[in-house]
Coordinates of C-alpha atoms and ligand atoms in Angstrom, one line a residue:
X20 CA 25.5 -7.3 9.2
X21 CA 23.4 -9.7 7.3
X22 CA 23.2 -9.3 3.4
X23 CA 20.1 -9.3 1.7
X24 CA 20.3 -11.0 -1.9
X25 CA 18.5 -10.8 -5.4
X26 CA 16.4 -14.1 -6.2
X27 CA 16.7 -14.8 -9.2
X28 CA 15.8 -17.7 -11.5
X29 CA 15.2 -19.5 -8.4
X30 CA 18.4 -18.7 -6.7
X31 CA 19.4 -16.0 -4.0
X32 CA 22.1 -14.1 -5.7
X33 CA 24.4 -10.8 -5.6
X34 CA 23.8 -7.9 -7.9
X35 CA 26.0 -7.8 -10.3
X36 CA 27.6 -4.8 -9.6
X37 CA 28.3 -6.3 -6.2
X38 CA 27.7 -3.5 -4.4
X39 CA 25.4 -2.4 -1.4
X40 CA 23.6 0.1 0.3
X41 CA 22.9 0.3 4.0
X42 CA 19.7 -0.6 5.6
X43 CA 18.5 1.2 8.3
X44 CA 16.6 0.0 11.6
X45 CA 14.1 2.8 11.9
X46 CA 13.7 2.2 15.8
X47 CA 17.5 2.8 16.5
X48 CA 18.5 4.8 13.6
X49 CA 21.3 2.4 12.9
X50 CA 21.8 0.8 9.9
X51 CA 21.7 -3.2 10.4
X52 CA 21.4 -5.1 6.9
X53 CA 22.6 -4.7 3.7
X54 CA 20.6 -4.2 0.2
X55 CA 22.1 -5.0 -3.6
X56 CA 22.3 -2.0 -5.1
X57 CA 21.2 -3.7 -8.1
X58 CA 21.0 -2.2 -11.8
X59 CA 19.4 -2.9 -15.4
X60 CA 22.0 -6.0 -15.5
X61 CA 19.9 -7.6 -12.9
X62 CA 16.5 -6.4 -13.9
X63 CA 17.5 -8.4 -17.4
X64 CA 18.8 -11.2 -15.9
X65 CA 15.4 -11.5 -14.3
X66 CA 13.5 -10.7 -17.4
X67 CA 15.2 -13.0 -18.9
X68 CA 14.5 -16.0 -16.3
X69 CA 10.5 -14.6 -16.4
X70 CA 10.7 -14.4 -20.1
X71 CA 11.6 -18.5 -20.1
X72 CA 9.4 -19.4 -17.5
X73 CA 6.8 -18.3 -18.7
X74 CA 5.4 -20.8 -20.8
X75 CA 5.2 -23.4 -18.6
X76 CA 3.6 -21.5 -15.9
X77 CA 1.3 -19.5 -17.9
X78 CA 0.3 -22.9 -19.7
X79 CA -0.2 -25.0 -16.2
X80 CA -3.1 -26.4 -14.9
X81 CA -4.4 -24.0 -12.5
X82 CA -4.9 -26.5 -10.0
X83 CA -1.3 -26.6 -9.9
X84 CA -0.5 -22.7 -9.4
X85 CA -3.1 -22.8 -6.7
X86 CA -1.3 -25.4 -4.7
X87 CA 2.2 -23.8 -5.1
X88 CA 0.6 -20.5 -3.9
X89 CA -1.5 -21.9 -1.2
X90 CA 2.0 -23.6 0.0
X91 CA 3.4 -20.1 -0.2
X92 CA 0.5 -19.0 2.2
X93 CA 0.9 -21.4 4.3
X94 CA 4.4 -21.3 4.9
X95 CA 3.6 -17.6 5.7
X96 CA 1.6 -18.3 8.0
X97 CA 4.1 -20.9 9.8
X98 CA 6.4 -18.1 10.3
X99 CA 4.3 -15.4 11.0
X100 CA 6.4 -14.3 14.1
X101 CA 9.8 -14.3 12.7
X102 CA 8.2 -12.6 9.7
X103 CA 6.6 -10.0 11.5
X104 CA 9.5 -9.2 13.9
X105 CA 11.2 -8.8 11.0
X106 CA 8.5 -6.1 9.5
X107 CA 8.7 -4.1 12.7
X108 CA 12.7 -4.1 12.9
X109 CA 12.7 -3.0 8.7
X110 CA 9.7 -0.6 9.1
X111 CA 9.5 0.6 12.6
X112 CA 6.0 0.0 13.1
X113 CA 4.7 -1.6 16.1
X114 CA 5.3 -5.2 16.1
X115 CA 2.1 -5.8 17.4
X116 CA 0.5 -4.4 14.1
X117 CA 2.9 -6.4 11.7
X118 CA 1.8 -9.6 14.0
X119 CA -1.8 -8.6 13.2
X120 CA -2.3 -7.0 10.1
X121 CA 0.5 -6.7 7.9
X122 CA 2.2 -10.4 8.0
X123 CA -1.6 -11.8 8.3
X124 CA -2.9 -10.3 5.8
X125 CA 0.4 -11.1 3.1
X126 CA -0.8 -14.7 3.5
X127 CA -4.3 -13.7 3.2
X128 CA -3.4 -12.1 0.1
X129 CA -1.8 -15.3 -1.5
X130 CA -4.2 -18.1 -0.7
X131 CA -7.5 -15.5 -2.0
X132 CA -5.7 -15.4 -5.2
X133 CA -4.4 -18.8 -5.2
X134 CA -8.1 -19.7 -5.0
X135 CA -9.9 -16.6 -7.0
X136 CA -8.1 -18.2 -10.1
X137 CA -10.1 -21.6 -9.5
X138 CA -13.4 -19.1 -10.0
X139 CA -12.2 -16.5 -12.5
X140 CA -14.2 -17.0 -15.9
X141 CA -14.5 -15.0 -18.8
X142 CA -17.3 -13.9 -20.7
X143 CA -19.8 -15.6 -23.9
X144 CA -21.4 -13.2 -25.9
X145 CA -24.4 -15.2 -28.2
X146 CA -25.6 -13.5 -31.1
X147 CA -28.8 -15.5 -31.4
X148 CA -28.2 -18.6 -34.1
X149 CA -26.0 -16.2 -36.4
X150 CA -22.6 -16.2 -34.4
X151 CA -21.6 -16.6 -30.8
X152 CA -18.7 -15.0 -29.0
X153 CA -16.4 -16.1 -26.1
X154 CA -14.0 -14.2 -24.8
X155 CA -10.1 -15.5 -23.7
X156 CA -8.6 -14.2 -20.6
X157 CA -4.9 -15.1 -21.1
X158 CA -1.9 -14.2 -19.0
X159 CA 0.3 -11.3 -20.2
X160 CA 3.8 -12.6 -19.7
X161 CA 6.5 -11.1 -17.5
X162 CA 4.9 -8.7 -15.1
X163 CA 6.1 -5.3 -13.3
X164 CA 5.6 -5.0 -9.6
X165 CA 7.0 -1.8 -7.6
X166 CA 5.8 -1.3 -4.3
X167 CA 6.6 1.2 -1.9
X168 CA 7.4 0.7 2.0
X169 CA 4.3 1.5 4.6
X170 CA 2.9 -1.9 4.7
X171 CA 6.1 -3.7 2.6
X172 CA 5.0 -7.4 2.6
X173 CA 1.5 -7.0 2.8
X174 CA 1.3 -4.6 -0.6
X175 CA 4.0 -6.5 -3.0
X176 CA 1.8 -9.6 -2.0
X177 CA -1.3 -7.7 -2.9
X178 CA 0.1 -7.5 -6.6
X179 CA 2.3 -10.3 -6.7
X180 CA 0.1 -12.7 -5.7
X181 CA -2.8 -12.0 -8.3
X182 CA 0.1 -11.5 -11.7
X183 CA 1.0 -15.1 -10.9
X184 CA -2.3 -16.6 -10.0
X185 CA -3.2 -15.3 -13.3
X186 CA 0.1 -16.9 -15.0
X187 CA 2.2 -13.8 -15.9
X188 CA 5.7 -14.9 -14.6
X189 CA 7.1 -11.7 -12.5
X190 CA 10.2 -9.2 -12.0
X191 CA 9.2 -7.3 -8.7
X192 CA 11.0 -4.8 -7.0
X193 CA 10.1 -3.6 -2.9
X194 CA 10.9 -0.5 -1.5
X195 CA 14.6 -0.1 -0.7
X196 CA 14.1 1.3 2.7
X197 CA 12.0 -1.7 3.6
X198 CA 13.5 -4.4 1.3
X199 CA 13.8 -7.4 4.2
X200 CA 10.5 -9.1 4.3
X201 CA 10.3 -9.6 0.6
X202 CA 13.8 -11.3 1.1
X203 CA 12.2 -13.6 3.5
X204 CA 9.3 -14.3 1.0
X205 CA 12.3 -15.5 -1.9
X206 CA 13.5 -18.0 0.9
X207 CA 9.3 -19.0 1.3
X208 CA 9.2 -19.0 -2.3
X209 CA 12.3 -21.4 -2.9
X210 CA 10.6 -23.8 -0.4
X211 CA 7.6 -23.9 -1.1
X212 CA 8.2 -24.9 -5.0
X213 CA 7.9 -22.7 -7.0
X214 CA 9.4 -23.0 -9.9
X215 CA 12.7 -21.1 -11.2
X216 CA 11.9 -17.7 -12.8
X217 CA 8.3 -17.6 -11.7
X218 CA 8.9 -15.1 -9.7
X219 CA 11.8 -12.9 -9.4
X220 CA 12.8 -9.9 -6.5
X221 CA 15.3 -7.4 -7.8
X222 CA 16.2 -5.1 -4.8
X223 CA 17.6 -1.4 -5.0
X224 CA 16.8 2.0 -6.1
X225 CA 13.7 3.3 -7.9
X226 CA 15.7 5.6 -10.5
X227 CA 18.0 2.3 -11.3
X228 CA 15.7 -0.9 -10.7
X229 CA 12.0 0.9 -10.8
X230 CA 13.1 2.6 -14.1
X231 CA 14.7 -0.6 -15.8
X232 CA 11.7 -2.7 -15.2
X233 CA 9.6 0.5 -16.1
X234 CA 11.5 1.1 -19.3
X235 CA 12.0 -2.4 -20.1
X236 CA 10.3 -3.1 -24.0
X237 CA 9.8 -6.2 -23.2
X238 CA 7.5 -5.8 -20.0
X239 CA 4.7 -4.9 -21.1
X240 CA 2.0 -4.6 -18.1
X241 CA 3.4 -2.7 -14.9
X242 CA 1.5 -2.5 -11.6
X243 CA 2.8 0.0 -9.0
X244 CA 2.0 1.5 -5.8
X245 CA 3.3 4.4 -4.3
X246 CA 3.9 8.3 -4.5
X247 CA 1.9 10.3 -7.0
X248 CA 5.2 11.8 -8.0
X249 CA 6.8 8.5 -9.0
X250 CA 2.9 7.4 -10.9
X251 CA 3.9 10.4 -12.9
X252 CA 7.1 9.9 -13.9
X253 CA 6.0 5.9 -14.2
X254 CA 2.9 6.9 -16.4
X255 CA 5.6 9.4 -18.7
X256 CA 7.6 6.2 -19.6
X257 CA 5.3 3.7 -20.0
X258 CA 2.8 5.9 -22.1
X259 CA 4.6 5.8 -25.2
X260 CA 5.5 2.1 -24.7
X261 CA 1.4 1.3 -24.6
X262 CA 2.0 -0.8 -21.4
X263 CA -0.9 -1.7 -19.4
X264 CA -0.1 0.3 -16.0
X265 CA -2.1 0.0 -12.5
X266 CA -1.3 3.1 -10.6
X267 CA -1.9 3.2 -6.8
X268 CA -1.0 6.3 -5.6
X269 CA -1.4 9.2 -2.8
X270 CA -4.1 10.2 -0.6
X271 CA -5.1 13.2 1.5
X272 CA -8.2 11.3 2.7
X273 CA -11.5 13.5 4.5
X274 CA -13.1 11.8 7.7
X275 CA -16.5 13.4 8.2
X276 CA -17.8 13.4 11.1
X277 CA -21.9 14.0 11.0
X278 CA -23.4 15.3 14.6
X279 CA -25.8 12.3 14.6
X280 CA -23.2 10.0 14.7
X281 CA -22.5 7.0 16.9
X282 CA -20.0 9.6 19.2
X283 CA -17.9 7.0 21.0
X284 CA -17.6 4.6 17.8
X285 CA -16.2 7.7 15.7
X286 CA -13.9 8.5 18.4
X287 CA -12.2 5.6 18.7
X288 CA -12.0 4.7 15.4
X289 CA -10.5 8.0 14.7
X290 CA -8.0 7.7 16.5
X291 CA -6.6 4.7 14.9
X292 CA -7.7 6.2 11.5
X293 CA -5.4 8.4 11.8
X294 CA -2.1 6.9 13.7
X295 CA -2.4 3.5 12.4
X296 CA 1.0 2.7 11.5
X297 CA 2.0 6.3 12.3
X298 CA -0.3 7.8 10.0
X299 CA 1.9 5.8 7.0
X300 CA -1.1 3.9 5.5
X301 CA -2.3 5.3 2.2
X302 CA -5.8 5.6 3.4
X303 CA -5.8 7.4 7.1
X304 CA -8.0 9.7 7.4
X305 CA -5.7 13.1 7.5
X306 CA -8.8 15.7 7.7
X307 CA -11.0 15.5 9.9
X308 CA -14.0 17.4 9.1
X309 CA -16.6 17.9 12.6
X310 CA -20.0 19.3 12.1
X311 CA -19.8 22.7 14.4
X312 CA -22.8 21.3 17.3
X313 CA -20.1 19.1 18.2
X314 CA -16.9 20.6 17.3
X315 CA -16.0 20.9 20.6
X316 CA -16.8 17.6 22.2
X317 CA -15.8 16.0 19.9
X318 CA -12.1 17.7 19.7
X319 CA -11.3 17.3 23.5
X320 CA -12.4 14.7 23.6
X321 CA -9.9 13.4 20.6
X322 CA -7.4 15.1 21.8
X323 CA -7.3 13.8 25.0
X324 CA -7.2 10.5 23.6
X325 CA -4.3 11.6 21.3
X326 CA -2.6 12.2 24.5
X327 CA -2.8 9.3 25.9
X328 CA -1.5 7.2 22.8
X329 CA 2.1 6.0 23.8
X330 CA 4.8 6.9 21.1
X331 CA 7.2 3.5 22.1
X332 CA 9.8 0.9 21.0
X333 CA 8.2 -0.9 18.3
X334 CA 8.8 -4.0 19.9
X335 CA 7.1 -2.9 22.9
X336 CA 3.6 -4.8 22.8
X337 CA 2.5 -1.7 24.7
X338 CA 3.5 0.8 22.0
X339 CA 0.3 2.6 19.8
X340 CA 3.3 4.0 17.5
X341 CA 6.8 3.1 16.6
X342 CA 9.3 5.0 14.5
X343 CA 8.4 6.7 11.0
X344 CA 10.5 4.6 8.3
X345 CA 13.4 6.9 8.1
X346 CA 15.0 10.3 8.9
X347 CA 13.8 11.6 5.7
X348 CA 10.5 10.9 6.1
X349 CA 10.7 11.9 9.6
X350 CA 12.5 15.6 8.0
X351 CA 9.6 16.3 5.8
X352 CA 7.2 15.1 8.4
X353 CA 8.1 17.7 10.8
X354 CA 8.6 20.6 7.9
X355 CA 4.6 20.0 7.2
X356 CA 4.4 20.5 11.0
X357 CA 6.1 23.6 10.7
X358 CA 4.6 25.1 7.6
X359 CA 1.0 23.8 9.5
X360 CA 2.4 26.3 12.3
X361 CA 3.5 29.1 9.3
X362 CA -0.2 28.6 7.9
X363 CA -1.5 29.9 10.9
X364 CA -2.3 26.7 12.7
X365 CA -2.7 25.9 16.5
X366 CA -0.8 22.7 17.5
X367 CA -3.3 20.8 20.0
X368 CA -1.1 18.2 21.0
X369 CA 2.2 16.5 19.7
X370 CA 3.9 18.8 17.3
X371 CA 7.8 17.4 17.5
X372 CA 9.9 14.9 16.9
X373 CA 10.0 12.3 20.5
X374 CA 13.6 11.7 21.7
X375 CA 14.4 8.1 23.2
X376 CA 16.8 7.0 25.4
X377 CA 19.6 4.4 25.3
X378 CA 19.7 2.1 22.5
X379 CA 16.7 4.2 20.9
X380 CA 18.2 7.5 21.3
X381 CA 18.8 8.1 17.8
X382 CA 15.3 6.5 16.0
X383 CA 12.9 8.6 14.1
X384 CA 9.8 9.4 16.2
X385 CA 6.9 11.5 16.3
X386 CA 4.7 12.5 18.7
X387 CA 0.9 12.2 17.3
X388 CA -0.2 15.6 16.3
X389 CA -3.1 17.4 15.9
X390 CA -3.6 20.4 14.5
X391 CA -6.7 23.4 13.8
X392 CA -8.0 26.9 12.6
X393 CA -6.6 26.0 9.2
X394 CA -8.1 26.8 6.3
X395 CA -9.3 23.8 3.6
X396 CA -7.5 25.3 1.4
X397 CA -4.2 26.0 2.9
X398 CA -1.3 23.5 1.7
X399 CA -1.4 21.7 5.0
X400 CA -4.9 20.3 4.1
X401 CA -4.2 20.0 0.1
X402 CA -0.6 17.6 0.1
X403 CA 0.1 14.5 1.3
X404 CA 1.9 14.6 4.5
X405 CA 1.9 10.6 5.2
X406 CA 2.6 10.7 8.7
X407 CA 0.9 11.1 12.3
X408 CA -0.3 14.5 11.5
X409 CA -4.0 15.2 11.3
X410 CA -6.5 18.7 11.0
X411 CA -9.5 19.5 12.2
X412 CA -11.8 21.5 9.9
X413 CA -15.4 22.4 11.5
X414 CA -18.2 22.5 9.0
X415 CA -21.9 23.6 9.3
X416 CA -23.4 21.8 6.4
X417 CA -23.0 18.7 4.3
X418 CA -23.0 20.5 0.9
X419 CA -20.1 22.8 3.0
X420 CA -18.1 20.0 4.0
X421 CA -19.1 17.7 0.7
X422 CA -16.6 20.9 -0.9
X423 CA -13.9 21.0 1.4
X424 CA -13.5 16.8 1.1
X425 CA -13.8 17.3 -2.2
X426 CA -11.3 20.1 -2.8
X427 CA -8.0 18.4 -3.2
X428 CA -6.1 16.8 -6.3
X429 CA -6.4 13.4 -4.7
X430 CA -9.2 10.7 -4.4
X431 CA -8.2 7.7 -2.5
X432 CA -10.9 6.9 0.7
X433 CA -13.5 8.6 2.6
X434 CA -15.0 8.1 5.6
X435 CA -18.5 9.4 7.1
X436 CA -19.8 9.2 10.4
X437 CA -23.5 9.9 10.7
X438 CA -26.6 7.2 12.1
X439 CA -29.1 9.0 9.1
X440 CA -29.0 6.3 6.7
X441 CA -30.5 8.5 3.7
X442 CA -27.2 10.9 4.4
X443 CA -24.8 8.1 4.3
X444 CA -26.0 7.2 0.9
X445 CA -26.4 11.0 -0.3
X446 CA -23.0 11.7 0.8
X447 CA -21.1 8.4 -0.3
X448 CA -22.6 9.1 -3.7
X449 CA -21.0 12.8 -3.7
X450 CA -17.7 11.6 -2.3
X451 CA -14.9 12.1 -5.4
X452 CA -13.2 9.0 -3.8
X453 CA -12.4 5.1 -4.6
X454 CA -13.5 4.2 -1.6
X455 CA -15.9 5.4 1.1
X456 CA -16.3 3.9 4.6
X457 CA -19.5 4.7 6.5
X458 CA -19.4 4.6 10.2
X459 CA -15.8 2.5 10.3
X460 CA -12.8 2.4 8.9
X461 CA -10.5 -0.5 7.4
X462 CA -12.7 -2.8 7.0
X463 CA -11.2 -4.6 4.0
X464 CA -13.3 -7.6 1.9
X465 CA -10.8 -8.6 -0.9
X466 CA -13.5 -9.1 -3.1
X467 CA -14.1 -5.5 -3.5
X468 CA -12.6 -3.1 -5.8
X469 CA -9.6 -1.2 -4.4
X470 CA -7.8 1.9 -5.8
X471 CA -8.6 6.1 -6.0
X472 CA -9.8 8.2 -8.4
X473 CA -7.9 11.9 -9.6
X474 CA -4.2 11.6 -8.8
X475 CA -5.0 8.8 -6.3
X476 CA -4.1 6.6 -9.2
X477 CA -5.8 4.6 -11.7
X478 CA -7.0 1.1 -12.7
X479 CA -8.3 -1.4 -9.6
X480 CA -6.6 -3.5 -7.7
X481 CA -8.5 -6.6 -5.6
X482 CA -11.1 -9.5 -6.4
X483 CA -11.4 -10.1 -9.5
X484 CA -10.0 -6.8 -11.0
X485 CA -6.8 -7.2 -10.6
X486 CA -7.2 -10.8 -12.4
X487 CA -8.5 -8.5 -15.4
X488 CA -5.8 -6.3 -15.4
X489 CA -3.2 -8.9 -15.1
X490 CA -4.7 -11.0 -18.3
X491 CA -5.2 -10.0 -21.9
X492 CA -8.7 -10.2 -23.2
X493 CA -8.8 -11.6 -26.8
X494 CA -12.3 -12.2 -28.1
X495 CA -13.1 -15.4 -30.2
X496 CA -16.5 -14.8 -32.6
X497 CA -17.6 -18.1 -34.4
X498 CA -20.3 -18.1 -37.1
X499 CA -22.8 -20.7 -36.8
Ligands
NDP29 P1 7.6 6.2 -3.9 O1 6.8 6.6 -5.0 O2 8.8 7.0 -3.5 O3 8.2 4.7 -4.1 C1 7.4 3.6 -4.4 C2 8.2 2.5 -5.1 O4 8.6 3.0 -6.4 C3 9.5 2.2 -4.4 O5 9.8 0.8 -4.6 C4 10.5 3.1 -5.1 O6 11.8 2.7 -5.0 C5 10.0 3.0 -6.5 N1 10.5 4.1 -7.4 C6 10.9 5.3 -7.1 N2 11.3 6.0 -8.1 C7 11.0 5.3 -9.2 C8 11.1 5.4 -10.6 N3 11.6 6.6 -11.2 N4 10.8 4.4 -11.4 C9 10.3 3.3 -10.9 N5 10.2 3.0 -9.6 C10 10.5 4.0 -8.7 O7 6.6 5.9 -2.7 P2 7.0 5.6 -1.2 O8 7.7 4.3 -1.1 O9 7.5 6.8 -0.5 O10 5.5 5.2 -0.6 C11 4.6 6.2 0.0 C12 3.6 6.6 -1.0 O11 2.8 5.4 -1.4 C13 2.6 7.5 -0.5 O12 2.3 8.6 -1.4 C14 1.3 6.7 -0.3 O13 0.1 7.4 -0.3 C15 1.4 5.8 -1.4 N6 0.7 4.6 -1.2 C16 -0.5 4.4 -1.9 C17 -1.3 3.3 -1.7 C18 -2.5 3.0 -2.5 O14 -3.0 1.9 -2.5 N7 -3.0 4.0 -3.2 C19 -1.0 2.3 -0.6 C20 0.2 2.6 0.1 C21 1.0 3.7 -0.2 P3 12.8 3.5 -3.8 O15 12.2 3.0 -2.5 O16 14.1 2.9 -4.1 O17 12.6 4.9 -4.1

């Protein structure tokens, strides 16, 4: 089985505990690569390699960091196949989606920031002929990353792309369950030029490598997406330390659907809302809220579609869902499904795990499942389930269903479905959410500011934001 390596100061190296863990192949339930299990000795090795590269990099002409991150784009690009194969086979998901979104979108991710740094300025505050002000945006130094394992590539680019067009140097770690496409990106890295310690990828465990880049003194800005659990814990230990902390965490996202909406568009975009990437993106839409005159339409109507989505090999071009990432997930997965049933819940369709045949007898799927008669309040429609499980909640009013979307601890996305443009705004503007899509979902302009409010996290990621956060203001006042 192939071995996946730390990079390092520019070189693909073991941990230094030389030991590994098994990585699994979610599709086959067999493990088929090898991870470092690496520990603090590695994350200071990398600090240490980010700590002397940075001046250099953080001092270059930014002409120069955009060409080294464009390359990285491009070589992305160039192997877009192989890396999205890859994807599927670490992840599970349809290769299809990795081929369209997820690998896509990584390069996306580095050439908008290689280029947003051309057009980032700072700000010149003029106090008439007394004084004038202008304010420094300078790059932090060595940079955090920890990201978690739904869409692997795509969201460690998302933050590493944006620390080093800013010129922070970084130590990132990906998700351990999905640690092989971020392997391939040190290989793109070491190609493409850039230079040694820019950027560093420790792989292994959250309580060893997440907590020694968390607890590091030295690291003083940490940017980290994933479970509102670990954003706690993360927040606990970098509080007292004063670091700078981006926190993207959980969702439990409402999609409303309005009577006077656009009926087909809703439907179909609902459907992928909520099993895109077996329900294991951050901002599917787990409750679906109908307005009663259509309740029932509209639910057969989904449900029949439901039906008719094939749970498949992820390699299968013909699949709408692969494999969840792992057996764990999968365990909890189906315990929500059970404790949806325990809540008094009526299963519509799906409801158990899908057993394969042959070489796929043993992977971790899920038939898409739908589920109603709960209450908002039950614990089915308050936690985060992150998988392809979704409710249906009818509601009668939009001050009724503004409280139900309202009503849990999280605040990631929204999305409304209504043709009354004076209720799109009304509700959007009620929404306790980061983001709110009206009559689609998805639609991504990088531009925009990305991230939830309550325990959905804190801080902004995208455009220009995440430039801000990964730079140091320092304001210059000059007497005239
Ligand atoms: P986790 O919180 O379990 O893990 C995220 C990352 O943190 C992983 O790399 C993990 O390593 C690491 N980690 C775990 N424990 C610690 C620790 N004590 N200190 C530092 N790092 C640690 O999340 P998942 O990977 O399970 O991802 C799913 C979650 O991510 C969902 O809740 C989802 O909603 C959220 N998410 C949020 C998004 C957003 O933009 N708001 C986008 C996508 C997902 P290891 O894998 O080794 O445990």
């Amino acid at each position: 089985m192939e071995k996946i390596l730390n990079y390092i100061n520019g070189e693909l190296v073991e941990p230094a505990g030389k030991q590994y863990f098994e990585n699994y192949e979610p599709a086959t339930g067999k493990p088929y690569s090898y991870v470092p299990d690496s520990d603090e000795r590695d994350v200071e090795k990398a600090y240490q390699a980010a700590k002397a590269a940075f001046p250099e990099w953080s001092k270059m002409n930014k002409e120069k960091r955009f060409a080294i991150l464009m390359r990285v784009s491009e070589l992305i690009e160039e192997r877009l196949e192989f890396l999205a194969q890859a994807e599927s086979r670490d992840n599970g998901k349809p290769l299809k989606l990795a081929k369209t979104v997820d690998i896509p979108r990584a390069a996306t991710n580095f050439r908008f920031y290689a280029t947003a740094i051309l057009h980032f300025a700072s700000e010149s505050h003029s106090m008439e002929d007394f004084a004038i002000n202008y304010t420094l945006r300078e790059p932090i130094g060595v940079a955090g990353c920890i990201s978690p394992w739904n869409l692997p590539l795509y969201l460690f680019s998302w933050k590493i792309a944006p620390a080093l067009a800013a010129g922070n140097t970084v130590v990132a770690k990906p998700s351990e369950i999905t640690p092989m496409t971020a392997y391939l990106l040190s290989e793109i890295c070491i190609e493409a030029g850039m230079p040694k310690g820019v950027l560093n990828i420790v792989h292994g465990y959250g309580h060893k490598v997440g907590n020694a880049i968390v607890e590091h003194d030295d690291i003083p800005v940490i940017s980290f997406t994933g479970g509102t659990v670990t954003g706690a814990e993360i927040a606990r230990k970098a509080g007292p330390k004063f670091k700078k902390l981006s926190l993207e965490l959980g969702g439990k996202n409402p999609n409303i659907i309005f009577e006077d909406c656009d009926f087909e568009s809703a439907l179909k975009t609902t459907v992928y809302s909520s099993f895109a990437n077996q329900g294991q993106i951050c901002l599917c839409g787990s409750r679906i809220f109908i307005q009663s005159s259509i309740y029932e339409k509209f639910r057969d109507a989904f449900v029949e579609k439901v039906k008719k989505l094939k749970v498949g090999n992820p390699k299968d071009e013909t699949s709408n869902l692969g494999a969840v990432v792992s057996k764990q997930h999968m365990e909890k997965v189906l315990s929500y499904i059970r404790l949806a049933e325990e809540e008094g819940g009526k299963i519509l369709t799906g409801g158990q795990r899908v057993m394969m045949e042959g070489e796929l007898a043993n992977g971790w799927y899920i038939a898409p499942t739908v589920i109603e008669g709960l209450p908002f309040t039950c614990r089915t429609n308050q936690e985060e389930i992150f998988g392809p499980v979704v409710t249906l909640t009818p509601f009668d009013t939009e001050e009724e269903v503004l409280a139900m979307a309202n009503s849990t601890k999280y605040g990631l996305s929204s999305t409304v479905w209504t043709e009354n443009l004076k209720r799109a705004h009304r509700v959007a503007a009620q929404l306790h959410t980061g983001i709110v899509w009206i009559n689609c979902w998805l639609v991504r302009d990088l531009r925009t500011p990305f991230g939830g409010v309550k325990n959905s996290g804190m801080g902004r990621e995208g455009g220009f934001e995440a430039l801000r956060f990964f730079t140091e203001p320092k304001n210059v006042c000059v007497k005239l």
